[in-house]
Short mmCIF file of C-alpha atoms and ligand atoms in Angstrom, two decimals:
data_model
loop_
_atom_site.label_atom_id
_atom_site.label_comp_id
_atom_site.label_asym_id
_atom_site.label_seq_id
_atom_site.Cartn_x
_atom_site.Cartn_y
_atom_site.Cartn_z
CA MET A 56 14.79 19.42 -7.36
CA GLN A 57 17.67 18.78 -4.96
CA HIS A 58 17.17 16.12 -2.31
CA ALA A 59 17.98 18.57 0.48
CA GLU A 60 15.15 20.83 -0.69
CA ILE A 61 12.48 18.19 -0.30
CA THR A 62 13.63 16.76 3.03
CA VAL A 63 11.85 18.39 5.97
CA PRO A 64 14.61 20.11 8.02
CA GLN A 65 15.45 18.83 11.52
CA GLU A 66 14.50 22.22 13.03
CA GLU A 67 11.00 21.88 11.60
CA LEU A 68 10.63 18.39 13.09
CA ALA A 69 11.88 19.73 16.45
CA ARG A 70 9.27 22.51 16.20
CA GLN A 71 6.57 19.88 15.64
CA ALA A 72 7.81 17.90 18.65
CA GLU A 73 7.41 21.11 20.66
CA PHE A 74 3.80 21.46 19.41
CA ALA A 75 3.16 17.84 20.39
CA ARG A 76 4.28 18.67 23.95
CA SER A 77 2.03 21.75 23.92
CA VAL A 78 -1.00 19.68 22.86
CA LYS A 79 -0.23 17.26 25.71
CA GLU A 80 -0.37 20.12 28.18
CA LEU A 81 -3.69 21.53 26.96
CA PRO A 82 -6.35 21.10 29.69
CA HIS A 83 -9.05 19.87 27.30
CA ARG A 84 -7.01 17.88 24.83
CA PRO A 85 -8.36 14.62 23.33
CA GLU A 86 -7.24 11.63 25.37
CA SER A 87 -7.94 8.82 22.96
CA TYR A 88 -7.70 8.41 19.19
CA TYR A 89 -8.89 6.18 16.37
CA VAL A 90 -7.40 6.12 12.86
CA VAL A 91 -9.61 4.93 9.99
CA THR A 92 -7.45 3.85 7.06
CA TYR A 93 -8.41 3.44 3.40
CA GLY A 94 -6.29 2.25 0.51
CA CYS A 95 -2.88 0.71 0.05
CA GLN A 96 0.02 -0.33 2.29
CA MET A 97 1.59 3.11 1.92
CA ASN A 98 -1.51 4.62 3.51
CA ALA A 99 -1.54 1.94 6.21
CA HIS A 100 2.03 2.90 7.03
CA ASP A 101 1.14 6.63 7.07
CA SER A 102 -1.54 5.72 9.60
CA GLU A 103 1.15 4.15 11.78
CA LYS A 104 2.98 7.48 11.68
CA ILE A 105 -0.22 9.37 12.53
CA ALA A 106 -0.76 7.04 15.51
CA GLY A 107 2.89 7.53 16.54
CA MET A 108 2.51 11.32 16.51
CA LEU A 109 -0.81 11.19 18.40
CA GLU A 110 0.80 9.09 21.11
CA THR A 111 3.54 11.70 21.57
CA MET A 112 0.61 14.07 22.27
CA GLY A 113 -0.44 11.82 25.13
CA MET A 114 -3.33 10.05 23.41
CA VAL A 115 -4.05 6.34 23.65
CA PRO A 116 -5.82 4.16 21.07
CA ALA A 117 -9.61 3.73 21.46
CA GLU A 118 -11.32 0.41 20.75
CA LYS A 119 -14.01 1.91 18.51
CA ARG A 120 -14.18 5.10 16.52
CA GLU A 121 -17.38 6.24 18.23
CA GLU A 122 -15.62 6.06 21.61
CA ALA A 123 -12.56 8.09 20.57
CA ASP A 124 -11.99 11.76 21.42
CA PHE A 125 -10.05 12.25 18.19
CA VAL A 126 -11.00 10.40 15.00
CA ILE A 127 -8.92 10.78 11.88
CA PHE A 128 -9.78 9.41 8.43
CA ASN A 129 -6.68 8.67 6.36
CA THR A 130 -8.26 8.60 2.91
CA CYS A 131 -7.43 7.18 -0.51
CA CYS A 132 -8.59 8.57 -3.83
CA VAL A 133 -7.45 5.85 -6.24
CA ARG A 134 -11.03 4.68 -6.76
CA GLU A 135 -13.96 7.05 -6.73
CA ASN A 136 -16.18 4.70 -4.77
CA ALA A 137 -13.58 4.48 -1.95
CA GLU A 138 -13.73 8.24 -1.80
CA ARG A 139 -17.53 8.26 -1.58
CA ARG A 140 -17.36 5.61 1.14
CA ALA A 141 -14.89 7.69 3.15
CA LEU A 142 -17.03 10.82 2.91
CA GLY A 143 -20.11 8.78 3.89
CA ASN A 144 -18.33 7.51 6.99
CA VAL A 145 -17.13 11.00 7.93
CA THR A 146 -20.74 12.23 7.68
CA TRP A 147 -21.96 9.32 9.83
CA LEU A 148 -19.57 10.43 12.56
CA LYS A 149 -21.21 13.87 12.57
CA GLU A 150 -24.35 12.14 13.91
CA VAL A 151 -22.34 10.18 16.50
CA ARG A 152 -20.80 13.42 17.73
CA LYS A 153 -24.22 14.63 18.85
CA GLN A 154 -23.77 12.22 21.79
CA LYS A 155 -20.11 13.13 22.26
CA PRO A 156 -19.80 16.88 21.51
CA ASP A 157 -16.08 17.11 22.35
CA MET A 158 -15.08 14.66 19.65
CA VAL A 159 -12.56 16.12 17.17
CA ILE A 160 -12.90 14.92 13.56
CA ALA A 161 -10.02 15.08 11.09
CA VAL A 162 -9.57 14.02 7.47
CA CYS A 163 -6.22 13.58 5.71
CA GLY A 164 -4.59 11.50 2.96
CA CYS A 165 -4.57 11.74 -0.80
CA MET A 166 -8.29 12.52 -1.20
CA ILE A 167 -7.62 15.89 0.44
CA GLN A 168 -4.80 16.47 -2.03
CA GLU A 169 -7.21 16.40 -4.99
CA PRO A 170 -7.86 19.75 -6.69
CA GLY A 171 -10.93 21.43 -5.21
CA MET A 172 -11.28 19.05 -2.25
CA ALA A 173 -10.11 21.63 0.33
CA GLU A 174 -12.89 23.99 -0.83
CA ILE A 175 -15.45 21.17 -0.62
CA ILE A 176 -14.40 20.47 2.98
CA LEU A 177 -14.61 24.17 3.83
CA ARG A 178 -18.02 24.58 2.22
CA LYS A 179 -19.85 21.30 2.68
CA TYR A 180 -18.13 19.58 5.59
CA LYS A 181 -17.97 22.39 8.12
CA PHE A 182 -18.23 19.86 10.95
CA VAL A 183 -14.77 18.48 10.04
CA ASP A 184 -12.42 20.18 12.50
CA LEU A 185 -9.15 19.51 10.74
CA ALA A 186 -8.18 18.54 7.18
CA PHE A 187 -4.68 18.35 5.73
CA GLY A 188 -2.94 16.91 2.69
CA THR A 189 -0.12 14.38 2.38
CA ALA A 190 2.57 17.08 2.29
CA ASN A 191 1.46 18.26 5.74
CA LEU A 192 1.44 14.93 7.54
CA HIS A 193 4.47 15.81 9.68
CA ARG A 194 2.70 19.03 10.74
CA LEU A 195 -0.14 17.21 12.50
CA PRO A 196 0.96 18.38 16.01
CA GLU A 197 0.93 22.05 14.97
CA LEU A 198 -2.34 21.77 13.05
CA LEU A 199 -4.08 19.98 15.89
CA TYR A 200 -2.78 22.54 18.38
CA GLU A 201 -4.22 25.34 16.23
CA THR A 202 -7.56 23.55 15.87
CA LEU A 203 -7.90 22.88 19.60
CA ASN A 204 -6.86 26.40 20.55
CA SER A 205 -8.95 28.31 18.04
CA GLY A 206 -12.01 26.06 18.02
CA LYS A 207 -12.18 26.82 14.29
CA GLN A 208 -11.90 24.57 11.27
CA THR A 209 -8.29 24.17 10.07
CA VAL A 210 -7.66 23.16 6.44
CA GLN A 211 -4.09 22.91 5.11
CA VAL A 212 -3.28 21.59 1.66
CA GLU A 213 0.02 22.24 -0.07
CA ASP A 214 1.17 21.16 -3.49
CA ARG A 215 4.71 20.22 -2.39
CA ASP A 216 6.84 17.12 -2.60
CA VAL A 217 8.38 16.40 0.80
CA ILE A 218 10.15 13.63 2.69
CA ALA A 219 9.79 13.72 6.47
CA GLU A 220 12.33 11.46 8.19
CA GLU A 221 12.16 9.95 11.64
CA LEU A 222 8.54 10.64 12.50
CA PRO A 223 7.34 8.70 15.53
CA ILE A 224 5.73 5.40 14.43
CA ARG A 225 3.34 3.13 16.27
CA ARG A 226 3.68 -0.13 14.37
CA LEU A 227 0.58 -2.31 14.21
CA ARG A 228 2.59 -5.53 14.13
CA LYS A 229 5.71 -6.41 16.07
CA ASP A 230 6.75 -9.26 13.80
CA ALA A 231 6.39 -7.51 10.43
CA ALA A 232 6.98 -3.90 9.45
CA TYR A 233 6.52 -1.56 6.53
CA LEU A 234 9.44 0.57 5.46
CA THR A 235 8.80 3.29 2.88
CA ILE A 236 11.78 3.83 0.58
CA MET A 237 10.25 6.30 -1.85
CA TYR A 238 7.22 8.50 -2.37
CA GLY A 239 5.20 9.64 -5.36
CA CYS A 240 5.26 8.46 -8.95
CA ASP A 241 6.39 9.84 -12.31
CA ASN A 242 4.70 7.32 -14.56
CA PHE A 243 1.32 8.87 -15.30
CA CYS A 244 -0.42 5.65 -16.29
CA SER A 245 -3.48 7.09 -18.00
CA TYR A 246 -5.99 5.59 -15.55
CA CYS A 247 -4.17 6.53 -12.33
CA ILE A 248 -4.53 9.57 -10.08
CA VAL A 249 -1.48 8.83 -7.89
CA PRO A 250 1.07 11.13 -9.61
CA TYR A 251 -1.38 14.05 -9.31
CA VAL A 252 -2.03 13.60 -5.60
CA ARG A 253 1.16 11.99 -4.27
CA GLY A 254 3.52 14.18 -6.28
CA ARG A 255 6.74 13.46 -8.18
CA GLU A 256 8.90 10.49 -7.44
CA ARG A 257 11.35 11.09 -4.60
CA SER A 258 13.56 8.54 -2.91
CA ARG A 259 14.67 8.50 0.70
CA ASP A 260 18.35 8.73 1.46
CA PRO A 261 19.74 5.15 1.55
CA GLU A 262 21.55 5.76 4.87
CA SER A 263 18.28 6.79 6.58
CA ILE A 264 16.57 3.69 5.18
CA LEU A 265 19.43 1.52 6.43
CA ARG A 266 19.26 3.11 9.89
CA GLU A 267 15.53 2.39 10.07
CA ALA A 268 16.04 -1.19 8.85
CA GLU A 269 18.81 -1.73 11.42
CA GLY A 270 16.49 -0.49 14.14
CA LEU A 271 13.82 -2.95 12.97
CA ALA A 272 16.36 -5.80 12.87
CA ALA A 273 17.44 -4.94 16.43
CA SER A 274 13.81 -4.95 17.60
CA GLY A 275 13.41 -8.52 16.37
CA VAL A 276 11.16 -7.89 13.38
CA LYS A 277 10.92 -11.03 11.24
CA GLU A 278 9.75 -9.48 8.01
CA ILE A 279 9.97 -6.09 6.37
CA MET A 280 8.13 -4.88 3.34
CA LEU A 281 9.85 -2.11 1.40
CA LEU A 282 7.22 0.25 0.03
CA GLY A 283 6.98 2.64 -2.88
CA GLN A 284 4.65 3.25 -5.82
CA ASN A 285 7.44 2.08 -8.11
CA VAL A 286 10.30 0.67 -6.03
CA ASN A 287 12.22 -0.40 -9.14
CA SER A 288 13.06 3.19 -9.99
CA TYR A 289 14.37 3.91 -6.49
CA GLY A 290 17.35 6.27 -6.41
CA LYS A 291 16.42 8.62 -9.24
CA GLY A 292 17.78 12.08 -8.36
CA LEU A 293 19.83 10.93 -5.38
CA PRO A 294 23.56 11.65 -5.24
CA GLY A 295 25.59 8.69 -6.53
CA ASN A 296 22.51 7.21 -8.30
CA PRO A 297 21.89 4.30 -5.93
CA THR A 298 19.71 1.53 -7.38
CA PHE A 299 16.94 -0.48 -5.82
CA ALA A 300 18.96 -3.65 -6.29
CA GLY A 301 21.91 -2.06 -4.46
CA LEU A 302 19.66 -0.98 -1.59
CA LEU A 303 18.10 -4.43 -1.38
CA LYS A 304 21.52 -6.05 -1.23
CA ARG A 305 22.50 -3.84 1.71
CA ILE A 306 19.26 -4.56 3.56
CA ASP A 307 19.69 -8.27 2.87
CA GLY A 308 22.97 -8.09 4.79
CA LEU A 309 21.22 -7.00 8.01
CA GLY A 310 19.92 -10.48 8.79
CA ILE A 311 16.16 -9.75 8.92
CA PRO A 312 14.72 -13.19 8.08
CA ARG A 313 12.27 -12.10 5.39
CA ILE A 314 12.39 -9.16 2.99
CA ARG A 315 9.59 -8.29 0.56
CA PHE A 316 8.85 -5.25 -1.56
CA MET A 317 5.98 -3.62 -3.39
CA THR A 318 5.11 -2.30 -6.05
CA SER A 319 7.17 -2.93 -9.16
CA HIS A 320 6.82 -1.56 -12.65
CA PRO A 321 7.82 -3.97 -15.44
CA LYS A 322 9.58 -1.24 -17.44
CA ASP A 323 12.00 -0.50 -14.57
CA MET A 324 12.70 -4.06 -13.47
CA SER A 325 16.42 -4.51 -14.04
CA ASP A 326 18.61 -7.58 -14.55
CA GLU A 327 20.59 -6.35 -11.54
CA LEU A 328 17.44 -6.72 -9.43
CA ILE A 329 16.82 -10.26 -10.67
CA GLU A 330 20.42 -11.23 -9.88
CA THR A 331 20.22 -9.63 -6.44
CA MET A 332 17.06 -11.57 -5.67
CA ALA A 333 18.60 -14.81 -6.87
CA GLU A 334 21.72 -14.30 -4.75
CA GLY A 335 19.99 -12.79 -1.69
CA LYS A 336 19.79 -14.75 1.55
CA HIS A 337 16.65 -13.21 2.95
CA ILE A 338 14.84 -11.75 -0.06
CA LEU A 339 11.69 -13.82 -0.45
CA PRO A 340 11.12 -15.64 -3.74
CA GLN A 341 8.03 -13.66 -4.67
CA PHE A 342 7.28 -10.86 -7.07
CA HIS A 343 4.22 -8.69 -7.58
CA LEU A 344 4.44 -7.48 -11.17
CA PRO A 345 1.31 -5.67 -12.40
CA VAL A 346 0.66 -6.40 -16.08
CA GLN A 347 -2.74 -4.64 -16.40
CA SER A 348 -3.40 -5.94 -19.94
CA GLY A 349 -2.07 -8.53 -22.37
CA ASN A 350 -2.71 -6.37 -25.44
CA ASN A 351 -0.11 -3.95 -26.77
CA GLU A 352 -2.57 -1.33 -28.00
CA ILE A 353 -4.30 -1.20 -24.64
CA LEU A 354 -0.94 -1.07 -22.85
CA LYS A 355 -0.06 1.91 -25.01
CA LYS A 356 -3.34 3.65 -24.21
CA MET A 357 -2.64 2.93 -20.54
CA ASN A 358 0.77 4.62 -21.00
CA ARG A 359 2.53 1.64 -19.43
CA HIS A 360 5.72 1.82 -21.56
CA TYR A 361 6.19 -1.91 -22.10
CA THR A 362 4.78 -4.46 -24.48
CA ARG A 363 3.31 -7.87 -23.84
CA GLU A 364 6.52 -9.39 -25.22
CA GLN A 365 8.72 -7.34 -22.91
CA TYR A 366 6.60 -8.32 -19.93
CA LEU A 367 6.83 -12.00 -20.82
CA GLU A 368 10.61 -11.67 -21.26
CA ARG A 369 10.92 -10.23 -17.72
CA VAL A 370 8.83 -13.08 -16.34
CA SER A 371 10.94 -15.76 -18.02
CA LYS A 372 14.15 -14.14 -16.85
CA LEU A 373 12.80 -14.01 -13.30
CA ARG A 374 11.70 -17.64 -13.42
CA ALA A 375 14.98 -18.80 -14.89
CA ALA A 376 16.94 -17.05 -12.11
CA ILE A 377 14.58 -17.99 -9.25
CA PRO A 378 12.82 -21.27 -10.12
CA GLY A 379 9.39 -21.61 -8.54
CA ILE A 380 9.16 -17.90 -7.64
CA GLY A 381 5.68 -16.82 -6.50
CA LEU A 382 4.28 -14.42 -9.06
CA SER A 383 1.26 -12.17 -8.66
CA THR A 384 -0.21 -9.39 -10.77
CA ASP A 385 -2.90 -6.73 -11.23
CA ILE A 386 -5.21 -6.73 -14.24
CA ILE A 387 -7.69 -4.13 -15.46
CA VAL A 388 -10.58 -5.43 -17.55
CA SER A 389 -12.61 -3.26 -19.97
CA PHE A 390 -10.24 -0.32 -20.33
CA PRO A 391 -11.95 2.23 -22.66
CA GLY A 392 -12.22 0.82 -26.16
CA GLU A 393 -11.08 -2.72 -25.22
CA THR A 394 -12.39 -5.10 -27.87
CA GLU A 395 -13.22 -8.74 -27.30
CA ALA A 396 -10.02 -9.72 -29.14
CA GLN A 397 -7.95 -7.41 -26.94
CA PHE A 398 -9.52 -8.88 -23.83
CA GLU A 399 -8.70 -12.34 -25.18
CA ASP A 400 -5.04 -11.24 -25.34
CA THR A 401 -5.20 -10.70 -21.58
CA MET A 402 -6.74 -14.14 -21.14
CA SER A 403 -4.01 -15.73 -23.24
CA LEU A 404 -1.29 -13.92 -21.26
CA VAL A 405 -2.81 -15.21 -18.03
CA ARG A 406 -2.79 -18.74 -19.51
CA GLU A 407 0.81 -18.32 -20.58
CA VAL A 408 2.21 -16.88 -17.33
CA ARG A 409 0.14 -18.90 -14.85
CA PHE A 410 0.22 -16.44 -11.97
CA ASP A 411 -0.02 -17.63 -8.38
CA SER A 412 -2.55 -14.90 -7.78
CA ALA A 413 -4.10 -11.99 -9.62
CA PHE A 414 -5.97 -8.90 -8.44
CA THR A 415 -8.55 -8.20 -11.09
CA PHE A 416 -10.52 -5.00 -11.51
CA ILE A 417 -13.12 -3.65 -13.89
CA TYR A 418 -11.91 -0.29 -15.21
CA SER A 419 -13.59 2.61 -13.48
CA PRO A 420 -12.91 6.17 -14.60
CA ARG A 421 -11.06 8.41 -12.19
CA THR A 422 -11.84 12.12 -12.60
CA GLY A 423 -8.66 14.07 -13.36
CA THR A 424 -6.93 11.28 -15.30
CA LYS A 425 -6.42 11.06 -19.05
CA ALA A 426 -8.37 7.81 -19.42
CA ALA A 427 -11.46 9.38 -17.83
CA SER A 428 -12.05 11.39 -21.01
CA MET A 429 -11.31 8.52 -23.42
CA GLU A 430 -14.09 7.26 -25.61
CA GLY A 431 -15.35 3.72 -25.72
CA MET A 432 -16.61 2.93 -22.21
CA ILE A 433 -17.50 -0.75 -22.14
CA PRO A 434 -21.11 -1.58 -21.16
CA GLU A 435 -21.44 -2.91 -17.61
CA ALA A 436 -22.87 -6.25 -18.70
CA VAL A 437 -19.90 -6.89 -21.01
CA SER A 438 -17.41 -5.96 -18.27
CA ALA A 439 -19.15 -8.20 -15.75
CA GLU A 440 -19.04 -11.12 -18.14
CA ARG A 441 -15.37 -10.52 -18.97
CA ILE A 442 -14.24 -10.30 -15.39
CA GLN A 443 -16.13 -13.46 -14.50
CA ARG A 444 -14.35 -15.30 -17.30
CA LEU A 445 -11.01 -13.96 -16.16
CA ILE A 446 -11.61 -14.86 -12.51
CA ALA A 447 -12.76 -18.37 -13.47
CA LEU A 448 -9.64 -18.86 -15.58
CA GLN A 449 -7.34 -17.56 -12.85
CA GLU A 450 -8.99 -19.80 -10.24
CA GLN A 451 -8.64 -22.84 -12.45
CA LEU A 452 -4.97 -22.09 -13.18
CA GLN A 453 -4.27 -21.21 -9.57
CA GLN A 454 -5.55 -24.62 -8.51
CA GLU A 455 -2.93 -26.12 -10.81
CA THR A 456 -0.04 -23.78 -9.94
CA LEU A 457 -0.60 -24.16 -6.19
CA LYS A 458 -0.33 -27.95 -6.50
CA ARG A 459 3.43 -27.55 -6.68
CA PHE A 460 3.44 -26.73 -2.96
CA VAL A 461 1.66 -29.90 -1.81
CA GLY A 462 4.13 -32.26 -0.14
CA ARG A 463 6.69 -29.49 0.28
CA GLU A 464 8.12 -28.00 3.45
CA GLU A 465 7.40 -24.29 3.88
CA GLU A 466 8.11 -21.68 6.49
CA ILE A 467 5.13 -19.49 7.27
CA LEU A 468 4.96 -16.26 9.21
CA VAL A 469 1.74 -16.60 11.19
CA GLU A 470 -0.56 -13.60 10.73
CA GLY A 471 -3.59 -14.66 12.75
CA LEU A 472 -6.14 -17.28 13.65
CA SER A 473 -7.69 -19.07 10.72
CA ARG A 474 -11.10 -17.74 9.73
CA ARG A 475 -12.40 -21.29 9.49
CA SER A 476 -11.24 -22.74 12.81
CA ARG A 477 -10.05 -21.45 16.17
CA LEU A 478 -7.69 -24.42 16.37
CA ALA A 479 -5.77 -23.30 13.32
CA VAL A 480 -3.65 -20.35 12.27
CA SER A 481 -2.83 -18.97 8.88
CA GLY A 482 0.22 -17.23 7.56
CA LYS A 483 2.21 -16.46 4.46
CA GLY A 484 4.80 -18.80 3.04
CA ARG A 485 8.02 -17.56 1.47
CA HIS A 486 6.33 -17.53 -1.96
CA ALA A 487 3.47 -15.31 -0.69
CA VAL A 488 0.91 -18.11 -0.66
CA SER A 489 -1.37 -18.43 2.37
CA VAL A 490 -1.15 -21.64 4.37
CA THR A 491 -3.34 -22.82 7.25
CA VAL A 492 -1.87 -25.10 9.94
CA ASP A 493 -2.90 -26.25 13.40
CA GLY A 494 -2.04 -23.67 16.05
CA ASN A 495 -3.31 -21.05 18.44
CA GLU A 496 -3.00 -17.39 19.39
CA GLN A 497 0.48 -17.87 20.80
CA ASP A 498 1.77 -18.69 17.32
CA ILE A 499 0.83 -15.29 15.90
CA GLY A 500 4.01 -13.52 14.81
CA ARG A 501 6.10 -16.70 14.79
CA ILE A 502 7.75 -18.36 11.84
CA LEU A 503 6.56 -21.99 11.74
CA LYS A 504 7.94 -24.81 9.70
CA CYS A 505 5.26 -26.96 8.17
CA ARG A 506 4.63 -29.58 5.54
CA ILE A 507 1.87 -28.73 3.09
CA THR A 508 -0.52 -31.64 2.87
CA ASN A 509 -3.60 -30.47 1.06
CA LEU A 510 -5.02 -28.07 -1.48
CA LYS A 511 -8.73 -27.41 -1.54
CA ASN A 512 -10.57 -24.50 -3.18
CA ASN A 513 -7.25 -22.74 -3.69
CA THR A 514 -6.45 -22.96 0.01
CA LEU A 515 -3.31 -24.74 1.18
CA THR A 516 -3.33 -26.54 4.50
CA GLY A 517 -0.43 -28.21 6.25
CA GLU A 518 0.88 -29.67 9.44
CA ARG A 519 3.61 -28.40 11.69
CA ILE A 520 6.96 -30.08 11.64
S1 SF4 B 785 3.04 3.26 -11.81
FE1 SF4 B 785 1.16 3.91 -12.83
S2 SF4 B 785 -0.44 2.81 -11.69
FE2 SF4 B 785 1.38 2.78 -10.39
S3 SF4 B 785 1.18 4.60 -9.08
FE3 SF4 B 785 2.41 5.22 -10.85
S4 SF4 B 785 0.91 6.07 -12.28
FE4 SF4 B 785 -0.25 4.87 -10.79
#
């Protein structure tokens, strides 16, 4: 598909802006809104766009969902229990609305994009006023206008791959910002629903990304996180075949102090990217590289397209080019048919790599994926025992790998008050590790220089310099 065909035309965006003005003029329009977000950073960023559009319709944020005139659930469908939780919360709001009959309830996000979900909303969730899929996000003003005017349920789901540029955004943080560079995924890992609900991979035009990044630099943002399901394959299908490394290099030149990105796929991680990171001025020395399993047979069944050896080769290349780089990963335990020996391969990979952090999950089948119909589900008790062993190993190794920071100077971007003390703040260092230092609310959003003095229970503490 040509890039021009998937980009929402300017005229359509202007039409939506017109609908936003019309909603604002409606006598009984909602005056406040609340967005409930599930899932990953991409969804969190979509919620910022939803909030941006709602504010152009004259709405202001409400403190609590039960106080809002318009409540929208931006859902995720990666895990089935997240989906159940979202639907449970939507149903709870139906009860709340008995006290607040004018409340408008909406549901959007990738759960709505699942086959059959629109019918379920129409049949079983009649109290939901508005539901729309990810391809219709930019049409929120029009859909809300229709809902408010007709008083009837509006459900819009399209199976289309689109890119909508320059939507209004209300960013949650002033110091750090998300910047989506691509949408969708072509990888079809056998356990993952994303390609079915988020569509084929499509990259944003590099000039639009640069314009957005320049705007963020001018607004004083200290950190940006480039987002995509598989940022390493950025550029596929774009004229001139730009690469992710090339894009990163250009963004590095804008002077934003800290640049991060997420998520990477080991099979697409190029030498050019490693060199760009090593030479970059502002690209942080951190890498999230999901491995999922340390066993080649399981990796094959997962359809990951790399072997354990290839993964380890990428890690050593990365570490040789950027010594001390912060490395994190995702691991799935008990994939269908995983034997004890295959699980041990994952344990040995974890021992070999020594990650700074690892997100570990017990496999749970996702309806609609290939793995969901695979034989060999692992009994719960076995999975629980395996994941405990893996977590214990990771914690023990983490305690050792984090020691390298003690005594060092680090710059942290303060994210908030420490959970343990109101006289301390915590933030992320350049290597993605969390550090707690003395401070107060005024430090939130600042970059602080500190010396790391202590490591206890995998938590680094330091003092300001
Ligand atoms: S790379 Fe695999 S796990 Fe990641 S979004 Fe794509 S299909 Fe899902």
